[in-house]
Structure formats: structure tokens, C-alpha cells
mmCIF file of C-alpha atoms in Angstrom:
data_model
loop_
_atom_site.group_PDB
_atom_site.id
_atom_site.type_symbol
_atom_site.label_atom_id
_atom_site.label_comp_id
_atom_site.label_asym_id
_atom_site.label_seq_id
_atom_site.Cartn_x
_atom_site.Cartn_y
_atom_site.Cartn_z
ATOM 1 C CA MET A 97 -0.136 -0.214 -0.003
ATOM 2 C CA ILE A 98 1.321 4.005 -0.355
ATOM 3 C CA SER A 99 3.249 5.037 2.669
ATOM 4 C CA GLY A 100 3.055 8.633 3.281
ATOM 5 C CA HIS A 101 0.821 11.126 1.747
ATOM 6 C CA TYR A 102 1.894 13.393 -1.374
ATOM 7 C CA PHE A 103 -1.412 15.351 -2.260
ATOM 8 C CA ASP A 104 -3.585 17.651 -0.434
ATOM 9 C CA ASP A 105 -5.907 16.119 2.101
ATOM 10 C CA GLU A 106 -8.404 18.955 2.194
ATOM 11 C CA GLN A 107 -8.827 18.552 -1.815
ATOM 12 C CA GLU A 108 -12.405 17.603 -2.114
ATOM 13 C CA ILE A 109 -13.691 14.545 -4.340
ATOM 14 C CA GLY A 110 -16.936 15.766 -6.095
ATOM 15 C CA PRO A 111 -20.301 13.561 -6.913
ATOM 16 C CA GLN A 112 -18.639 12.330 -10.354
ATOM 17 C CA ALA A 113 -15.423 11.641 -9.052
ATOM 18 C CA LEU A 114 -17.007 9.708 -6.062
ATOM 19 C CA THR A 115 -19.029 7.631 -8.586
ATOM 20 C CA LEU A 116 -15.686 6.591 -10.051
ATOM 21 C CA LEU A 117 -14.416 5.642 -7.408
ATOM 22 C CA ARG A 118 -17.249 3.450 -5.625
ATOM 23 C CA LYS A 119 -17.581 1.975 -9.166
ATOM 24 C CA VAL A 120 -13.710 1.309 -9.302
ATOM 25 C CA LEU A 121 -13.935 -0.313 -5.807
ATOM 26 C CA ALA A 122 -16.270 -2.470 -6.271
ATOM 27 C CA ASP A 123 -14.931 -3.723 -9.454
ATOM 28 C CA LEU A 124 -11.811 -4.891 -7.489
ATOM 29 C CA PHE A 125 -13.449 -6.617 -4.711
ATOM 30 C CA ARG A 126 -15.937 -8.481 -7.319
ATOM 31 C CA ASP A 127 -14.310 -11.454 -7.068
ATOM 32 C CA GLN A 128 -11.590 -10.809 -3.880
ATOM 33 C CA ALA A 129 -14.497 -9.984 -1.629
ATOM 34 C CA ASP A 130 -13.595 -13.554 0.781
ATOM 35 C CA GLU A 131 -10.349 -12.737 0.539
ATOM 36 C CA LEU A 132 -9.688 -9.787 1.870
ATOM 37 C CA ASP A 133 -10.397 -8.420 5.627
ATOM 38 C CA ALA A 134 -12.071 -5.255 6.425
ATOM 39 C CA ASP A 135 -8.835 -3.632 7.292
ATOM 40 C CA ALA A 136 -7.302 -5.057 3.847
ATOM 41 C CA LYS A 137 -10.773 -3.668 2.161
ATOM 42 C CA LEU A 138 -10.284 -0.513 4.327
ATOM 43 C CA GLY A 139 -6.598 -0.155 3.381
ATOM 44 C CA VAL A 140 -7.305 -0.585 -0.681
ATOM 45 C CA ALA A 141 -10.366 2.041 -0.573
ATOM 46 C CA LYS A 142 -7.624 4.659 1.133
ATOM 47 C CA GLU A 143 -5.051 3.874 -1.682
ATOM 48 C CA LEU A 144 -7.393 4.319 -4.273
ATOM 49 C CA VAL A 145 -8.473 7.649 -2.824
ATOM 50 C CA ALA A 146 -4.856 8.726 -2.590
ATOM 51 C CA LEU A 147 -4.243 7.802 -6.238
ATOM 52 C CA PHE A 148 -6.612 9.946 -6.929
ATOM 53 C CA LYS A 149 -5.963 12.566 -5.422
ATOM 54 C CA SER A 150 -2.449 12.455 -6.611
ATOM 55 C CA GLY A 151 -3.684 12.790 -10.428
ATOM 56 C CA PHE A 152 -4.524 9.219 -11.570
ATOM 57 C CA ARG A 153 -8.238 9.995 -12.700
ATOM 58 C CA SER A 154 -9.113 7.459 -15.395
ATOM 59 C CA GLU A 155 -10.652 3.992 -14.161
ATOM 60 C CA GLU A 156 -8.660 1.408 -15.888
ATOM 61 C CA GLU A 157 -5.472 3.506 -14.377
ATOM 62 C CA LEU A 158 -6.735 3.582 -11.167
ATOM 63 C CA LYS A 159 -7.728 -0.411 -11.429
ATOM 64 C CA ALA A 160 -3.889 -0.965 -12.249
ATOM 65 C CA MET A 161 -2.563 0.887 -9.697
ATOM 66 C CA VAL A 162 -3.990 -0.918 -7.132
ATOM 67 C CA GLN A 163 -4.274 -3.816 -8.343
ATOM 68 C CA ARG A 164 -0.374 -3.949 -8.224
ATOM 69 C CA SER A 165 -0.511 -4.042 -4.192
ATOM 70 C CA LEU A 166 -3.589 -6.057 -3.687
ATOM 71 C CA PRO A 167 -2.368 -9.630 -1.900
ATOM 72 C CA LEU A 168 -4.939 -11.534 -4.034
ATOM 73 C CA ASP A 169 -4.804 -14.516 -6.573
ATOM 74 C CA GLN A 170 -4.154 -12.229 -9.631
ATOM 75 C CA GLY A 171 -5.238 -15.342 -12.206
ATOM 76 C CA LYS A 172 -8.844 -14.754 -11.318
ATOM 77 C CA GLY A 173 -10.661 -12.988 -13.951
#
């Protein structure tokens, strides 16, 4: 997971961006829901927000960046 912050934590996330982040998170968890505990899911969500706030804006980009750090079986899907 991302360590440290490299963005303005006060930056607001608007409704459209929140919808995008929810979709990405749902897609990431779709096949791996049983493999992640609540703390791991929270960590993924925090990383997703950090990536968004640091400038990653496309759905594909966000998924790719988060998937690199997921401790999951990457053979699924």
C-alpha cells in the first residue's frame, strides 16, 4: 500500500469522482471479496483515494495501480 501522503488531504472529491471511485472499488472487490478482511478493504479504499488525489483519474489507471499492491490471486478474472 501507499506509504505517506503526496497530495492535499483537504482536496474535495466531487459527486462524479466519488461515483468513479465507488465503481473502481466495486470492480476490484467483485472477485476477491472473500479474500480480503475489513482492514485490507479499508486499506485498498484509502489507497484508491490517495491515487485519485495524486492525479490518477481514469478507471483503468486506478485499477491497474491498486491491483499491483493487492495481496490476491491475480489469476482470477
